[in-house]
PDB file of C-alpha atoms and ligand atoms in Angstrom:
ATOM      1  CA  UNK A   1     107.354  70.527  84.029  1.00 43.00           C
ATOM      2  CA  UNK A   2     107.110  71.425  87.471  1.00 44.00           C
ATOM      3  CA  UNK A   3     109.697  69.854  85.812  1.00 42.00           C
ATOM      4  CA  UNK A   4     108.930  73.067  84.144  1.00 46.00           C
ATOM      5  CA  UNK A   5     107.776  74.791  87.279  1.00 48.00           C
ATOM      6  CA  UNK A   6     110.497  72.951  89.116  1.00 44.00           C
ATOM      7  CA  UNK A   7     112.843  74.080  86.477  1.00 40.00           C
ATOM      8  CA  UNK A   8     112.130  77.581  85.901  1.00 42.00           C
ATOM      9  CA  UNK A   9     112.375  79.877  88.832  1.00 41.00           C
ATOM     10  CA  UNK A  10     115.280  81.983  90.593  1.00 37.00           C
ATOM     11  CA  UNK A  11     116.440  84.580  93.011  1.00 35.00           C
ATOM     12  CA  UNK A  12     116.663  88.167  91.788  1.00 38.00           C
ATOM     13  CA  UNK A  13     120.331  88.472  92.559  1.00 38.00           C
ATOM     14  CA  UNK A  14     121.669  91.896  93.365  1.00 39.00           C
ATOM     15  CA  UNK A  15     124.588  91.552  91.015  1.00 41.00           C
ATOM     16  CA  UNK A  16     127.342  94.076  91.595  1.00 43.00           C
ATOM     17  CA  UNK A  17     127.624  94.563  87.864  1.00 49.00           C
ATOM     18  CA  UNK A  18     123.913  95.112  87.355  1.00 48.00           C
ATOM     19  CA  UNK A  19     123.386  97.962  84.897  1.00 51.00           C
ATOM     20  CA  UNK A  20     121.414 100.958  86.115  1.00 54.00           C
ATOM     21  CA  UNK A  21     118.675 100.213  83.587  1.00 75.00           C
ATOM     22  CA  UNK A  22     117.755  96.806  85.031  1.00 85.00           C
ATOM     23  CA  UNK A  23     114.091  96.651  85.931  1.00 82.00           C
ATOM     24  CA  UNK A  24     113.626  94.768  89.199  1.00 86.00           C
ATOM     25  CA  UNK A  25     111.724  91.474  89.221  1.00 90.00           C
ATOM     26  CA  UNK A  26     108.626  92.539  91.123  1.00 93.00           C
ATOM     27  CA  UNK A  27     106.714  89.610  92.626  1.00 93.00           C
ATOM     28  CA  UNK A  28     102.949  89.564  92.467  1.00 94.00           C
ATOM     29  CA  UNK A  29     101.334  89.992  95.872  1.00 94.00           C
ATOM     30  CA  UNK A  30      98.708  87.294  96.027  1.00 93.00           C
ATOM     31  CA  UNK A  31      95.127  88.094  96.817  1.00 91.00           C
ATOM     32  CA  UNK A  32      91.946  86.197  96.167  1.00 87.00           C
ATOM     33  CA  UNK A  33      91.930  87.279  92.507  1.00 91.00           C
ATOM     34  CA  UNK A  34      95.398  85.902  91.721  1.00 92.00           C
ATOM     35  CA  UNK A  35      94.577  82.217  91.425  1.00 92.00           C
ATOM     36  CA  UNK A  36      91.505  82.633  89.200  1.00 93.00           C
ATOM     37  CA  UNK A  37      93.681  84.651  86.823  1.00 94.00           C
ATOM     38  CA  UNK A  38      96.280  81.917  86.371  1.00 95.00           C
ATOM     39  CA  UNK A  39      93.887  78.984  85.957  1.00 97.00           C
ATOM     40  CA  UNK A  40      93.839  77.280  82.588  1.00 98.00           C
ATOM     41  CA  UNK A  41      96.296  76.468  79.878  1.00 97.00           C
ATOM     42  CA  UNK A  42      99.877  77.765  79.534  1.00 97.00           C
ATOM     43  CA  UNK A  43     102.711  77.104  77.121  1.00 96.00           C
ATOM     44  CA  UNK A  44     106.275  77.113  78.290  1.00 95.00           C
ATOM     45  CA  UNK A  45     108.316  79.418  76.053  1.00 95.00           C
ATOM     46  CA  UNK A  46     111.822  79.878  77.444  1.00 95.00           C
ATOM     47  CA  UNK A  47     113.906  79.628  80.573  1.00 94.00           C
ATOM     48  CA  UNK A  48     117.343  79.838  82.072  1.00 93.00           C
ATOM     49  CA  UNK A  49     118.857  78.387  85.197  1.00 90.00           C
ATOM     50  CA  UNK A  50     122.251  77.952  86.816  1.00 88.00           C
ATOM     51  CA  UNK A  51     120.976  75.017  88.880  1.00 84.00           C
ATOM     52  CA  UNK A  52     122.603  71.951  87.264  1.00 83.00           C
ATOM     53  CA  UNK A  53     119.617  69.540  87.563  1.00 80.00           C
ATOM     54  CA  UNK A  54     117.312  72.189  86.089  1.00 80.00           C
ATOM     55  CA  UNK A  55     119.780  72.942  83.363  1.00 83.00           C
ATOM     56  CA  UNK A  56     119.815  69.331  82.226  1.00 83.00           C
ATOM     57  CA  UNK A  57     116.035  69.348  81.955  1.00 83.00           C
ATOM     58  CA  UNK A  58     115.908  72.710  80.212  1.00 85.00           C
ATOM     59  CA  UNK A  59     118.286  71.397  77.585  1.00 86.00           C
ATOM     60  CA  UNK A  60     116.150  68.354  76.926  1.00 88.00           C
ATOM     61  CA  UNK A  61     112.718  70.035  76.798  1.00 90.00           C
ATOM     62  CA  UNK A  62     111.512  70.728  73.273  1.00 89.00           C
ATOM     63  CA  UNK A  63     107.893  71.406  74.189  1.00 92.00           C
ATOM     64  CA  UNK A  64     106.010  71.913  77.444  1.00 94.00           C
ATOM     65  CA  UNK A  65     102.457  72.930  78.189  1.00 96.00           C
ATOM     66  CA  UNK A  66     100.643  72.890  81.484  1.00 96.00           C
ATOM     67  CA  UNK A  67      97.246  73.583  82.838  1.00 97.00           C
ATOM     68  CA  UNK A  68      96.188  74.781  86.292  1.00 97.00           C
ATOM     69  CA  UNK A  69      92.802  73.801  87.649  1.00 97.00           C
ATOM     70  CA  UNK A  70      91.273  74.343  91.079  1.00 96.00           C
ATOM     71  CA  UNK A  71      92.549  71.778  93.559  1.00 94.00           C
ATOM     72  CA  UNK A  72      90.758  70.044  96.371  1.00 94.00           C
ATOM     73  CA  UNK A  73      91.467  72.939  98.758  1.00 92.00           C
ATOM     74  CA  UNK A  74      91.443  76.662  98.125  1.00 88.00           C
ATOM     75  CA  UNK A  75      95.196  76.823  98.731  1.00 91.00           C
ATOM     76  CA  UNK A  76      95.923  74.116  96.186  1.00 94.00           C
ATOM     77  CA  UNK A  77      96.127  74.006  92.431  1.00 95.00           C
ATOM     78  CA  UNK A  78      96.033  70.855  90.395  1.00 95.00           C
ATOM     79  CA  UNK A  79      98.475  70.891  87.537  1.00 95.00           C
ATOM     80  CA  UNK A  80      98.681  68.716  84.454  1.00 96.00           C
ATOM     81  CA  UNK A  81     101.856  69.034  82.448  1.00 95.00           C
ATOM     82  CA  UNK A  82     102.743  67.722  79.029  1.00 96.00           C
ATOM     83  CA  UNK A  83     106.469  67.764  78.406  1.00 93.00           C
ATOM     84  CA  UNK A  84     108.429  66.545  75.448  1.00 93.00           C
ATOM     85  CA  UNK A  85     112.003  65.792  76.415  1.00 88.00           C
ATOM     86  CA  UNK A  86     114.127  64.724  73.543  1.00 82.00           C
ATOM     87  CA  UNK A  87     111.766  62.359  71.731  1.00 83.00           C
ATOM     88  CA  UNK A  88     109.805  61.261  74.787  1.00 92.00           C
ATOM     89  CA  UNK A  89     106.465  62.728  75.740  1.00 95.00           C
ATOM     90  CA  UNK A  90     105.567  62.780  79.442  1.00 93.00           C
ATOM     91  CA  UNK A  91     102.226  63.651  81.046  1.00 96.00           C
ATOM     92  CA  UNK A  92     102.279  64.436  84.747  1.00 93.00           C
ATOM     93  CA  UNK A  93      99.658  65.422  87.272  1.00 93.00           C
ATOM     94  CA  UNK A  94     100.730  67.222  90.388  1.00 92.00           C
ATOM     95  CA  UNK A  95      99.482  69.493  93.121  1.00 93.00           C
ATOM     96  CA  UNK A  96     100.827  72.936  93.844  1.00 94.00           C
ATOM     97  CA  UNK A  97     100.525  74.558  97.253  1.00 94.00           C
ATOM     98  CA  UNK A  98      99.706  78.241  97.220  1.00 94.00           C
ATOM     99  CA  UNK A  99     100.822  80.324 100.210  1.00 94.00           C
ATOM    100  CA  UNK A 100      98.870  83.559  99.973  1.00 90.00           C
ATOM    101  CA  UNK A 101     100.520  85.057 103.057  1.00 89.00           C
ATOM    102  CA  UNK A 102     103.968  85.159 101.439  1.00 91.00           C
ATOM    103  CA  UNK A 103     102.911  85.037  97.776  1.00 91.00           C
ATOM    104  CA  UNK A 104     104.752  81.831  96.972  1.00 94.00           C
ATOM    105  CA  UNK A 105     103.886  78.587  95.267  1.00 95.00           C
ATOM    106  CA  UNK A 106     105.411  75.262  96.198  1.00 95.00           C
ATOM    107  CA  UNK A 107     105.611  72.037  94.295  1.00 90.00           C
ATOM    108  CA  UNK A 108     106.857  68.729  95.613  1.00 82.00           C
ATOM    109  CA  UNK A 109     108.303  66.199  93.228  1.00 80.00           C
ATOM    110  CA  UNK A 110     110.255  63.136  94.263  1.00 77.00           C
ATOM    111  CA  UNK A 111     110.538  64.613  97.736  1.00 80.00           C
ATOM    112  CA  UNK A 112     112.140  67.816  96.438  1.00 80.00           C
ATOM    113  CA  UNK A 113     110.314  71.054  97.233  1.00 86.00           C
ATOM    114  CA  UNK A 114     110.501  73.825  94.656  1.00 88.00           C
ATOM    115  CA  UNK A 115     109.290  77.271  95.576  1.00 92.00           C
ATOM    116  CA  UNK A 116     108.493  79.993  93.141  1.00 94.00           C
ATOM    117  CA  UNK A 117     107.253  83.526  92.977  1.00 95.00           C
ATOM    118  CA  UNK A 118     105.148  84.918  90.175  1.00 95.00           C
ATOM    119  CA  UNK A 119     106.675  88.016  88.663  1.00 94.00           C
ATOM    120  CA  UNK A 120     104.510  90.958  87.610  1.00 93.00           C
ATOM    121  CA  UNK A 121     104.051  91.001  83.893  1.00 93.00           C
ATOM    122  CA  UNK A 122     101.421  90.999  81.171  1.00 93.00           C
ATOM    123  CA  UNK A 123      98.287  89.052  82.159  1.00 93.00           C
ATOM    124  CA  UNK A 124      98.918  86.625  79.283  1.00 95.00           C
ATOM    125  CA  UNK A 125     102.423  85.824  80.520  1.00 96.00           C
ATOM    126  CA  UNK A 126     103.559  83.711  83.459  1.00 96.00           C
ATOM    127  CA  UNK A 127     107.063  84.510  84.678  1.00 96.00           C
ATOM    128  CA  UNK A 128     108.276  82.248  87.459  1.00 95.00           C
ATOM    129  CA  UNK A 129     111.253  82.843  89.672  1.00 94.00           C
ATOM    130  CA  UNK A 130     112.543  79.889  91.745  1.00 89.00           C
ATOM    131  CA  UNK A 131     113.447  80.981  95.226  1.00 87.00           C
ATOM    132  CA  UNK A 132     114.610  78.018  97.258  1.00 76.00           C
ATOM    133  CA  UNK A 133     117.775  77.354  95.343  1.00 75.00           C
ATOM    134  CA  UNK A 134     120.946  79.376  95.471  1.00 79.00           C
ATOM    135  CA  UNK A 135     121.059  79.771  91.713  1.00 85.00           C
ATOM    136  CA  UNK A 136     119.194  82.269  89.569  1.00 87.00           C
ATOM    137  CA  UNK A 137     116.434  80.618  87.588  1.00 90.00           C
ATOM    138  CA  UNK A 138     113.656  82.234  85.578  1.00 94.00           C
ATOM    139  CA  UNK A 139     111.071  80.927  83.131  1.00 94.00           C
ATOM    140  CA  UNK A 140     108.576  82.418  80.729  1.00 96.00           C
ATOM    141  CA  UNK A 141     105.267  80.822  79.826  1.00 96.00           C
ATOM    142  CA  UNK A 142     102.350  82.311  77.939  1.00 97.00           C
ATOM    143  CA  UNK A 143      98.730  81.718  77.018  1.00 97.00           C
ATOM    144  CA  UNK A 144      99.818  81.187  73.426  1.00 95.00           C
ATOM    145  CA  UNK A 145     102.659  79.012  72.080  1.00 93.00           C
ATOM    146  CA  UNK A 146     104.489  82.127  70.892  1.00 92.00           C
ATOM    147  CA  UNK A 147     104.962  85.571  72.371  1.00 95.00           C
ATOM    148  CA  UNK A 148     105.481  88.963  70.792  1.00 95.00           C
ATOM    149  CA  UNK A 149     108.966  90.223  70.127  1.00 94.00           C
ATOM    150  CA  UNK A 150     108.414  92.936  72.758  1.00 95.00           C
ATOM    151  CA  UNK A 151     107.494  90.417  75.458  1.00 95.00           C
ATOM    152  CA  UNK A 152     110.441  88.205  74.580  1.00 94.00           C
ATOM    153  CA  UNK A 153     112.783  91.167  74.751  1.00 93.00           C
ATOM    154  CA  UNK A 154     111.410  92.193  78.130  1.00 93.00           C
ATOM    155  CA  UNK A 155     112.018  88.660  79.412  1.00 94.00           C
ATOM    156  CA  UNK A 156     115.508  88.553  77.933  1.00 93.00           C
ATOM    157  CA  UNK A 157     116.314  91.872  79.573  1.00 93.00           C
ATOM    158  CA  UNK A 158     115.453  90.288  82.944  1.00 93.00           C
ATOM    159  CA  UNK A 159     117.702  87.315  82.135  1.00 94.00           C
ATOM    160  CA  UNK A 160     120.514  89.579  81.121  1.00 92.00           C
ATOM    161  CA  UNK A 161     120.161  91.459  84.398  1.00 92.00           C
ATOM    162  CA  UNK A 162     120.442  88.140  86.240  1.00 91.00           C
ATOM    163  CA  UNK A 163     123.732  87.598  84.436  1.00 91.00           C
ATOM    164  CA  UNK A 164     122.669  85.029  81.858  1.00 93.00           C
ATOM    165  CA  UNK A 165     124.184  85.037  78.397  1.00 91.00           C
ATOM    166  CA  UNK A 166     122.355  84.124  75.178  1.00 88.00           C
ATOM    167  CA  UNK A 167     123.855  80.606  75.260  1.00 86.00           C
ATOM    168  CA  UNK A 168     122.298  79.942  78.654  1.00 88.00           C
ATOM    169  CA  UNK A 169     118.732  80.657  77.535  1.00 90.00           C
ATOM    170  CA  UNK A 170     116.725  77.641  76.410  1.00 91.00           C
ATOM    171  CA  UNK A 171     113.736  78.005  74.115  1.00 87.00           C
ATOM    172  CA  UNK A 172     111.066  75.671  72.924  1.00 85.00           C
ATOM    173  CA  UNK A 173     111.259  75.277  69.177  1.00 65.00           C
ATOM    174  CA  UNK A 174     108.219  77.395  68.287  1.00 54.00           C
ATOM    175  CA  UNK A 175     109.078  80.913  69.247  1.00 44.00           C
ATOM    176  CA  UNK A 176     111.000  83.327  67.099  1.00 43.00           C
ATOM    177  CA  UNK A 177     114.396  83.977  68.575  1.00 43.00           C
ATOM    178  CA  UNK A 178     115.741  87.470  68.961  1.00 45.00           C
ATOM    179  CA  UNK A 179     119.206  88.294  70.264  1.00 46.00           C
ATOM    180  CA  UNK A 180     119.761  89.701  73.740  1.00 49.00           C
ATOM    181  CA  UNK A 181     120.126  93.455  73.517  1.00 46.00           C
ATOM    182  CA  UNK A 182     123.745  94.445  73.616  1.00 43.00           C
ATOM    183  CA  UNK A 183     124.694  90.864  74.364  1.00 36.00           C
TER     184      UNK A 183
HETATM  185  C1  NAG B   1      88.564  88.934  98.422  1.00 65.86           C
HETATM  186  O1  NAG B   1      89.224  89.584  99.493  1.00 65.86           O
HETATM  187  C2  NAG B   1      88.635  90.815  99.835  1.00 65.86           C
HETATM  188  C3  NAG B   1      89.500  91.517 100.873  1.00 65.86           C
HETATM  189  O2  NAG B   1      90.289  90.607 101.594  1.00 65.86           O
HETATM  190  C4  NAG B   1      87.204  90.557 100.366  1.00 65.86           C
HETATM  191  O3  NAG B   1      86.581  91.765 100.692  1.00 65.86           O
HETATM  192  C5  NAG B   1      86.408  89.870  99.259  1.00 65.86           C
HETATM  193  O4  NAG B   1      85.123  89.520  99.728  1.00 65.86           O
HETATM  194  C6  NAG B   1      87.118  88.611  98.798  1.00 65.86           C
HETATM  195  N1  NAG B   1      86.416  88.063  97.643  1.00 65.86           N
HETATM  196  C7  NAG B   1      86.172  86.776  97.502  1.00 65.86           C
HETATM  197  C8  NAG B   1      85.472  86.371  96.256  1.00 65.86           C
HETATM  198  O5  NAG B   1      86.501  85.947  98.341  1.00 65.86           O
HETATM  199  C1  NAG B   2      93.384  67.277  92.341  1.00 65.86           C
HETATM  200  O1  NAG B   2      94.356  66.239  92.223  1.00 65.86           O
HETATM  201  C2  NAG B   2      94.255  65.272  93.272  1.00 65.86           C
HETATM  202  C3  NAG B   2      95.431  64.340  93.146  1.00 65.86           C
HETATM  203  O2  NAG B   2      95.576  63.894  91.824  1.00 65.86           O
HETATM  204  C4  NAG B   2      92.909  64.556  93.147  1.00 65.86           C
HETATM  205  O3  NAG B   2      92.773  63.607  94.176  1.00 65.86           O
HETATM  206  C5  NAG B   2      91.803  65.600  93.276  1.00 65.86           C
HETATM  207  O4  NAG B   2      90.540  64.987  93.055  1.00 65.86           O
HETATM  208  C6  NAG B   2      91.980  66.715  92.263  1.00 65.86           C
HETATM  209  N1  NAG B   2      91.043  67.773  92.580  1.00 65.86           N
HETATM  210  C7  NAG B   2      90.178  68.235  91.692  1.00 65.86           C
HETATM  211  C8  NAG B   2      89.239  69.296  92.183  1.00 65.86           C
HETATM  212  O5  NAG B   2      90.142  67.809  90.545  1.00 65.86           O
HETATM  213  C1  NAG B   3     118.190  63.919  76.045  1.00 65.86           C
HETATM  214  O1  NAG B   3     119.233  63.688  75.097  1.00 65.86           O
HETATM  215  C2  NAG B   3     120.516  64.080  75.579  1.00 65.86           C
HETATM  216  C3  NAG B   3     121.494  63.953  74.429  1.00 65.86           C
HETATM  217  O2  NAG B   3     121.156  62.885  73.580  1.00 65.86           O
HETATM  218  C4  NAG B   3     120.884  63.190  76.756  1.00 65.86           C
HETATM  219  O3  NAG B   3     122.161  63.529  77.244  1.00 65.86           O
HETATM  220  C5  NAG B   3     119.845  63.419  77.848  1.00 65.86           C
HETATM  221  O4  NAG B   3     120.122  62.574  78.945  1.00 65.86           O
HETATM  222  C6  NAG B   3     118.445  63.165  77.348  1.00 65.86           C
HETATM  223  N1  NAG B   3     117.522  63.581  78.369  1.00 65.86           N
HETATM  224  C7  NAG B   3     116.394  62.945  78.649  1.00 65.86           C
HETATM  225  C8  NAG B   3     115.579  63.481  79.755  1.00 65.86           C
HETATM  226  O5  NAG B   3     116.045  61.965  78.028  1.00 65.86           O
HETATM  227  C1  NAG B   4      95.714  63.582  85.059  1.00 65.86           C
HETATM  228  O1  NAG B   4      94.602  64.429  85.280  1.00 65.86           O
HETATM  229  C2  NAG B   4      93.720  64.466  84.167  1.00 65.86           C
HETATM  230  C3  NAG B   4      92.683  65.552  84.438  1.00 65.86           C
HETATM  231  O2  NAG B   4      92.322  65.595  85.781  1.00 65.86           O
HETATM  232  C4  NAG B   4      93.099  63.075  83.976  1.00 65.86           C
HETATM  233  O3  NAG B   4      92.220  63.097  82.855  1.00 65.86           O
HETATM  234  C5  NAG B   4      94.228  62.074  83.716  1.00 65.86           C
HETATM  235  O4  NAG B   4      93.714  60.776  83.640  1.00 65.86           O
HETATM  236  C6  NAG B   4      95.278  62.133  84.819  1.00 65.86           C
HETATM  237  N1  NAG B   4      96.441  61.332  84.412  1.00 65.86           N
HETATM  238  C7  NAG B   4      97.182  60.656  85.268  1.00 65.86           C
HETATM  239  C8  NAG B   4      98.357  59.943  84.703  1.00 65.86           C
HETATM  240  O5  NAG B   4      96.914  60.647  86.480  1.00 65.86           O
HETATM  241  C1  NAG B   5     105.878  80.733 102.676  1.00 65.86           C
HETATM  242  O1  NAG B   5     105.061  80.253 103.704  1.00 65.86           O
HETATM  243  C2  NAG B   5     105.054  78.841 103.839  1.00 65.86           C
HETATM  244  C3  NAG B   5     104.030  78.483 104.896  1.00 65.86           C
HETATM  245  O2  NAG B   5     104.211  79.249 106.018  1.00 65.86           O
HETATM  246  C4  NAG B   5     106.458  78.363 104.210  1.00 65.86           C
HETATM  247  O3  NAG B   5     106.471  76.952 104.300  1.00 65.86           O
HETATM  248  C5  NAG B   5     107.417  78.792 103.087  1.00 65.86           C
HETATM  249  O4  NAG B   5     108.728  78.438 103.441  1.00 65.86           O
HETATM  250  C6  NAG B   5     107.331  80.296 102.894  1.00 65.86           C
HETATM  251  N1  NAG B   5     108.126  80.618 101.727  1.00 65.86           N
HETATM  252  C7  NAG B   5     109.010  81.607 101.747  1.00 65.86           C
HETATM  253  C8  NAG B   5     109.783  81.817 100.475  1.00 65.86           C
HETATM  254  O5  NAG B   5     109.185  82.318 102.706  1.00 65.86           O
HETATM  255  C1  NAG B   6     102.032  84.015  67.098  1.00 65.86           C
HETATM  256  O1  NAG B   6     102.285  83.594  65.757  1.00 65.86           O
HETATM  257  C2  NAG B   6     101.208  83.819  64.871  1.00 65.86           C
HETATM  258  C3  NAG B   6     101.543  83.186  63.521  1.00 65.86           C
HETATM  259  O2  NAG B   6     102.844  83.515  63.157  1.00 65.86           O
HETATM  260  C4  NAG B   6     100.943  85.320  64.773  1.00 65.86           C
HETATM  261  O3  NAG B   6      99.854  85.568  63.910  1.00 65.86           O
HETATM  262  C5  NAG B   6     100.625  85.866  66.159  1.00 65.86           C
HETATM  263  O4  NAG B   6     100.474  87.268  66.115  1.00 65.86           O
HETATM  264  C6  NAG B   6     101.766  85.511  67.133  1.00 65.86           C
HETATM  265  N1  NAG B   6     101.339  85.894  68.472  1.00 65.86           N
HETATM  266  C7  NAG B   6     102.031  86.750  69.205  1.00 65.86           C
HETATM  267  C8  NAG B   6     101.533  87.002  70.586  1.00 65.86           C
HETATM  268  O5  NAG B   6     103.035  87.302  68.779  1.00 65.86           O
END
């Protein structure tokens, strides 16, 4: 997952066609309480990306869970991911750099740096927006393997505002799917 983290982040594009009702993606401003709040187990729920390598992975992922634990330095998080892609299960350990000064997280995999911002949301949700690629990319993870209909609809509204259609949103198999409003 950083395949999943790698996968699931994106720039809040100021689309010309953006409806008036679109709520902006508001990044969390990191302080010394942010990291303790995101430690522990998360389940990847859904994501969308226009970045072709991410798209290929999103299509293949049928389950992903990850866990953040304190790293060896205060600006690092250790991450263990369990990803099922097609019929193959992969377990990966990685380290995530946390830059408090600009509220970003960075992950390096195979020499490729992925940067993400955390988007303000419910405390039991983790919405990640990739920022170092020129394609919108957003993912939803949660403390539980499923999320409420309301939370899913809020996430889908963000995706719709980024210009994604229903067909471009990839879900893990567990959650209950609801159509994009008006889409
Ligand atoms: C968190 O930061 C605030 C303000 O920067 C500081 O007063 C407080 O002592 C810090 N708390 C911890 C646990 O480091
Ligand atoms: C974090 O992960 C690194 C690399 O796998 C490891 O060397 C280090 O001991 C881990 N830190 C903690 C606190 O577990
Ligand atoms: C998953 O399966 C699809 C279709 O069978 C294939 O194109 C893709 O390369 C596979 N991906 C992985 C990561 O195995
Ligand atoms: C990954 O980290 C976990 C927890 O720190 C450890 O139990 C496991 O052996 C590590 N796996 C690999 C492949 O490094
Ligand atoms: C955040 O700060 C780090 C360290 O200064 C820098 O490497 C990274 O590019 C910055 N990220 C953004 C999105 O500005
Ligand atoms: C997740 O699913 C279970 C079983 O269907 C349900 O009881 C629970 O309320 C759901 N959780 C959320 C956050 O919707």
